Each structure stands twice: as C-alpha cells, then as structure tokens.
Coordinates of N, CA and C in Angstrom, one line a residue:
Q1 N -3.1 15.8 30.1 CA -3.9 16.4 29.1 C -3.0 17.0 28.0
V2 N -3.5 16.8 26.8 CA -2.8 17.3 25.6 C -3.8 18.1 24.8
Q3 N -3.4 19.3 24.3 CA -4.2 20.1 23.4 C -3.5 20.2 22.1
L4 N -4.3 20.1 21.0 CA -3.8 20.1 19.7 C -4.6 21.2 18.9
V5 N -3.9 22.1 18.3 CA -4.5 23.3 17.6 C -4.0 23.2 16.2
E6 N -5.0 23.1 15.3 CA -4.8 22.9 13.9 C -5.0 24.2 13.1
S7 N -4.3 24.4 12.0 CA -4.6 25.5 11.1 C -4.2 25.1 9.7
G8 N -4.6 25.9 8.8 CA -4.2 25.8 7.4 C -5.2 25.2 6.4
G9 N -6.4 24.8 6.9 CA -7.4 24.3 6.1 C -8.0 25.4 5.2
G10 N -8.8 25.0 4.2 CA -9.5 26.0 3.4 C -10.0 25.4 2.1
L11 N -10.3 26.2 1.2 CA -10.9 25.9 -0.1 C -9.8 26.1 -1.2
V12 N -9.6 25.1 -2.0 CA -8.6 25.2 -3.0 C -9.1 24.4 -4.3
Q13 N -8.6 24.9 -5.4 CA -8.9 24.2 -6.7 C -8.1 22.9 -6.8
A14 N -8.7 22.0 -7.6 CA -7.9 20.8 -7.9 C -6.6 21.1 -8.5
G15 N -5.5 20.4 -8.1 CA -4.2 20.7 -8.5 C -3.4 21.6 -7.6
G16 N -4.1 22.3 -6.7 CA -3.5 23.2 -5.8 C -2.9 22.6 -4.6
S17 N -2.4 23.4 -3.7 CA -1.7 22.9 -2.5 C -2.2 23.6 -1.3
L18 N -2.0 22.9 -0.2 CA -2.3 23.5 1.2 C -1.3 22.9 2.1
R19 N -1.0 23.6 3.2 CA -0.1 23.1 4.3 C -0.9 23.2 5.6
L20 N -1.1 22.1 6.2 CA -1.7 22.0 7.5 C -0.7 22.0 8.6
S21 N -1.0 22.7 9.7 CA -0.1 22.7 10.9 C -0.9 22.3 12.1
C22 N -0.2 21.7 13.1 CA -0.8 21.3 14.3 C 0.2 21.5 15.4
A23 N -0.1 22.3 16.4 CA 0.8 22.6 17.5 C 0.2 21.9 18.7
A24 N 1.1 21.1 19.4 CA 0.7 20.4 20.6 C 1.2 21.0 21.8
S25 N 0.4 20.9 22.9 CA 0.9 21.4 24.2 C 0.3 20.5 25.3
G26 N 0.9 20.6 26.5 CA 0.4 19.8 27.6 C 1.4 18.7 27.9
S27 N 0.8 17.6 28.4 CA 1.6 16.5 28.9 C 2.0 15.6 27.7
I28 N 3.1 16.0 27.0 CA 3.6 15.3 25.8 C 4.7 14.4 26.3
F29 N 4.6 13.1 26.1 CA 5.6 12.1 26.4 C 6.8 12.3 25.5
R30 N 8.0 11.9 25.9 CA 9.2 11.9 25.1 C 9.0 11.0 23.9
L31 N 8.4 9.9 24.1 CA 8.1 8.9 23.0 C 6.7 9.1 22.5
N32 N 6.5 9.6 21.3 CA 5.1 9.8 20.8 C 5.1 9.7 19.3
V33 N 3.9 9.6 18.8 CA 3.7 9.6 17.4 C 2.6 10.6 17.1
M34 N 2.8 11.4 16.1 CA 1.9 12.4 15.6 C 1.4 12.1 14.2
G35 N 0.2 12.4 13.9 CA -0.3 12.1 12.6 C -1.5 12.9 12.2
W36 N -1.9 12.7 11.0 CA -3.1 13.3 10.4 C -4.1 12.3 9.9
Y37 N -5.3 12.4 10.3 CA -6.4 11.6 9.9 C -7.4 12.5 9.2
R38 N -8.3 11.8 8.4 CA -9.3 12.6 7.7 C -10.6 11.8 7.7
Q39 N -11.7 12.5 7.6 CA -13.0 11.9 7.6 C -13.9 12.6 6.6
A40 N -14.3 11.9 5.6 CA -15.2 12.4 4.5 C -16.6 11.9 4.8
P41 N -17.7 12.6 4.3 CA -19.0 12.1 4.5 C -19.2 10.6 4.0
G42 N -19.8 9.8 4.8 CA -20.1 8.4 4.4 C -18.9 7.5 4.6
K43 N -17.8 8.0 5.1 CA -16.6 7.2 5.4 C -16.2 7.3 6.8
Q44 N -15.5 6.2 7.3 CA -14.9 6.3 8.6 C -13.6 7.1 8.6
R45 N -13.2 7.5 9.7 CA -11.9 8.3 9.8 C -10.8 7.4 9.4
E46 N -9.9 7.9 8.6 CA -8.8 7.1 8.1 C -7.4 7.8 8.3
L47 N -6.4 7.0 8.5 CA -5.1 7.6 8.6 C -4.6 8.1 7.3
V48 N -4.1 9.4 7.3 CA -3.5 10.0 6.1 C -2.0 9.8 6.2
A49 N -1.4 10.2 7.3 CA 0.1 10.1 7.4 C 0.4 10.1 8.9
S50 N 1.5 9.5 9.3 CA 2.0 9.6 10.7 C 3.5 9.7 10.7
I51 N 4.0 10.2 11.8 CA 5.4 10.3 11.9 C 5.8 10.2 13.4
T52 N 6.9 9.4 13.6 CA 7.4 9.1 14.9 C 8.3 10.2 15.4
I53 N 8.7 10.2 16.6 CA 9.6 11.2 17.2 C 11.0 11.1 16.4
G54 N 11.3 9.9 15.9 CA 12.6 9.8 15.2 C 12.5 10.0 13.7
G55 N 11.2 10.3 13.2 CA 11.1 10.7 11.8 C 10.6 9.6 10.9
R56 N 10.3 8.4 11.4 CA 9.7 7.4 10.6 C 8.3 7.7 10.2
T57 N 8.0 7.6 8.9 CA 6.7 8.0 8.3 C 5.9 6.8 7.8
D58 N 4.6 7.0 7.8 CA 3.7 6.1 7.1 C 2.7 6.9 6.4
Y59 N 2.2 6.5 5.2 CA 1.3 7.2 4.4 C 0.2 6.3 3.9
A60 N -1.0 6.8 3.8 CA -2.0 6.1 3.0 C -1.6 6.0 1.6
D61 N -2.0 4.9 0.9 CA -1.6 4.7 -0.5 C -2.2 5.8 -1.4
S62 N -3.4 6.4 -1.0 CA -4.0 7.4 -1.8 C -3.3 8.7 -1.8
V63 N -2.4 8.9 -0.9 CA -1.7 10.2 -0.8 C -0.2 10.1 -1.1
K64 N 0.3 8.9 -1.2 CA 1.8 8.7 -1.5 C 2.2 9.5 -2.7
G65 N 3.3 10.2 -2.6 CA 3.8 11.0 -3.7 C 3.2 12.4 -3.8
R66 N 2.1 12.6 -3.1 CA 1.5 14.0 -3.1 C 1.6 14.7 -1.8
F67 N 1.5 14.0 -0.7 CA 1.5 14.6 0.6 C 2.9 14.3 1.3
T68 N 3.3 15.2 2.2 CA 4.5 15.0 2.9 C 4.2 15.4 4.4
I69 N 4.5 14.5 5.3 CA 4.4 14.8 6.7 C 5.7 15.1 7.3
S70 N 5.8 16.1 8.2 CA 7.0 16.4 8.9 C 6.7 16.9 10.3
R71 N 7.8 17.0 11.1 CA 7.5 17.5 12.4 C 8.8 18.3 12.9
D72 N 8.5 19.2 13.8 CA 9.5 20.0 14.5 C 9.4 19.6 16.0
N73 N 10.3 18.8 16.5 CA 10.1 18.3 17.8 C 10.3 19.4 18.9
A74 N 11.2 20.3 18.6 CA 11.4 21.5 19.5 C 10.2 22.3 19.7
K75 N 9.3 22.4 18.6 CA 8.1 23.1 18.7 C 6.9 22.3 19.0
N76 N 7.0 21.0 19.1 CA 5.9 20.1 19.2 C 4.8 20.3 18.2
T77 N 5.3 20.5 16.9 CA 4.4 20.8 15.8 C 4.6 19.8 14.7
V78 N 3.5 19.4 14.1 CA 3.5 18.5 13.0 C 2.8 19.2 11.8
Y79 N 3.3 19.0 10.6 CA 2.9 19.6 9.4 C 2.4 18.6 8.4
L80 N 1.5 18.9 7.5 CA 1.1 18.1 6.4 C 1.1 19.0 5.1
Q81 N 2.1 18.8 4.3 CA 2.1 19.5 3.0 C 1.4 18.7 2.0
M82 N 0.3 19.3 1.4 CA -0.6 18.6 0.5 C -0.5 19.2 -0.9
N83 N 0.0 18.5 -1.8 CA 0.2 18.9 -3.2 C -0.7 18.1 -4.2
I84 N -0.9 18.7 -5.3 CA -1.7 18.1 -6.4 C -3.0 17.6 -5.8
L85 N -3.7 18.5 -5.1 CA -4.9 18.1 -4.4 C -6.0 17.7 -5.4
K86 N -6.8 16.7 -5.0 CA -7.9 16.2 -5.8 C -9.2 16.4 -5.0
P87 N -10.3 16.4 -5.7 CA -11.6 16.5 -5.1 C -11.8 15.4 -4.0
E88 N -11.3 14.2 -4.2 CA -11.5 13.2 -3.3 C -10.7 13.4 -2.0
D89 N -9.8 14.4 -1.9 CA -9.1 14.7 -0.7 C -10.0 15.6 0.2
T90 N -11.2 16.0 -0.3 CA -12.1 16.8 0.6 C -12.5 16.0 1.8
A91 N -12.3 16.6 3.0 CA -12.6 15.9 4.2 C -12.3 16.9 5.4
V92 N -12.7 16.5 6.6 CA -12.2 17.2 7.8 C -11.0 16.5 8.2
Y93 N -9.9 17.2 8.3 CA -8.6 16.7 8.7 C -8.4 16.9 10.2
Y94 N -8.0 15.8 10.9 CA -7.8 15.8 12.3 C -6.3 15.5 12.7
C95 N -5.7 16.3 13.5 CA -4.4 16.1 14.1 C -4.5 15.1 15.2
N96 N -3.6 14.2 15.3 CA -3.6 13.2 16.4 C -2.2 13.1 17.0
L97 N -2.2 12.9 18.3 CA -0.9 12.6 19.1 C -1.2 11.4 19.9
Q98 N -0.3 10.4 19.8 CA -0.3 9.2 20.6 C 0.9 9.2 21.5
N99 N 0.6 9.4 22.8 CA 1.7 9.2 23.8 C 1.9 7.7 24.0
I100 N 3.1 7.2 23.6 CA 3.3 5.8 23.7 C 3.3 5.3 25.1
G101 N 2.4 4.3 25.3 CA 2.2 3.8 26.7 C 1.0 4.4 27.4
S102 N 0.4 5.4 26.7 CA -0.8 6.1 27.3 C -1.8 6.4 26.2
G103 N -2.5 7.5 26.3 CA -3.6 7.7 25.5 C -3.3 8.5 24.2
A104 N -4.4 8.6 23.4 CA -4.3 9.4 22.2 C -5.2 10.6 22.3
Y105 N -4.8 11.7 21.6 CA -5.5 13.0 21.7 C -5.7 13.5 20.3
W106 N -6.8 14.3 20.1 CA -7.3 14.7 18.9 C -7.4 16.2 18.8
G107 N -7.1 16.8 17.7 CA -7.5 18.2 17.4 C -8.9 18.4 17.1
Q108 N -9.3 19.6 16.9 CA -10.7 19.9 16.7 C -11.2 19.6 15.2
G109 N -10.2 19.5 14.3 CA -10.5 19.2 12.9 C -10.5 20.5 12.1
T110 N -10.0 20.4 10.9 CA -10.0 21.6 10.0 C -10.5 21.1 8.6
Q111 N -11.4 21.9 8.0 CA -12.0 21.5 6.8 C -11.1 21.8 5.6
V112 N -10.9 20.8 4.8 CA -10.2 20.9 3.5 C -11.2 20.6 2.4
T113 N -11.4 21.6 1.5 CA -12.4 21.4 0.4 C -11.6 21.6 -0.9
V114 N -11.7 20.7 -1.8 CA -11.0 20.7 -3.1 C -12.1 20.7 -4.2
S115 N -12.1 21.8 -5.0 CA -13.1 21.9 -6.0 C -12.5 21.6 -7.4
S116 N -13.4 21.2 -8.3 CA -13.0 20.9 -9.7 C -12.8 22.2 -10.5

C-alpha cells in the first residue's frame, strides 16, 4: 500500500505561479516513477510530467518550458513548479507513483484554477 498526499493547489491569476508537492509513504519500491496528471471537465486524465528515480523527465507538450518536475528521493516527495499559468491549465491535478513491476497509486487530487 502506498499513500500520496498532495498540497499546493489553489486559485491564481493567469501568468502566476504555483508549486505542487506530493509526499509518498508506504511500500515504495526502489525502482519507481512519480508524476503529475491532470483532468479538466470534458477531458480524460492526461500526463503532465513524470520523473524516474534517476531523474529522467517527460513533459506534455502543452507545459514544456513552463512547468518543471523534480523529486527528492530521500523524502519520497515529488514537486511540480508551474510558471506562466494559463486558464487552460485549470484542472484537478493528481500525483501518481508507479512501482516498477507492480501497481500504480494515486493521490486524492488538488484543484488548480487559473483565472483571466
């Protein structure tokens, strides 16, 4: 069992910044990938960014150059720094942890709302 606790969501004006944090606990495998997904009304959940235990990253095209994912392996925590936010970034953001060779786990979600 893995628990993921997210924080940092909120309401921000377009052009502003937010930093999301997600702390993992429980049965975390040495080899794992952590990431952030988001889901907006009328859309399926999509990958925003992911990062491996070794620091390899992947980003959705829509956030490249604006968002940065990072992790602190000693703290089992992943971060998403979101800059130059746009109204289309509005969504519920979910933290994800994939234990390689086993299952995936999800946080409860945190709302990010970007106004014009």
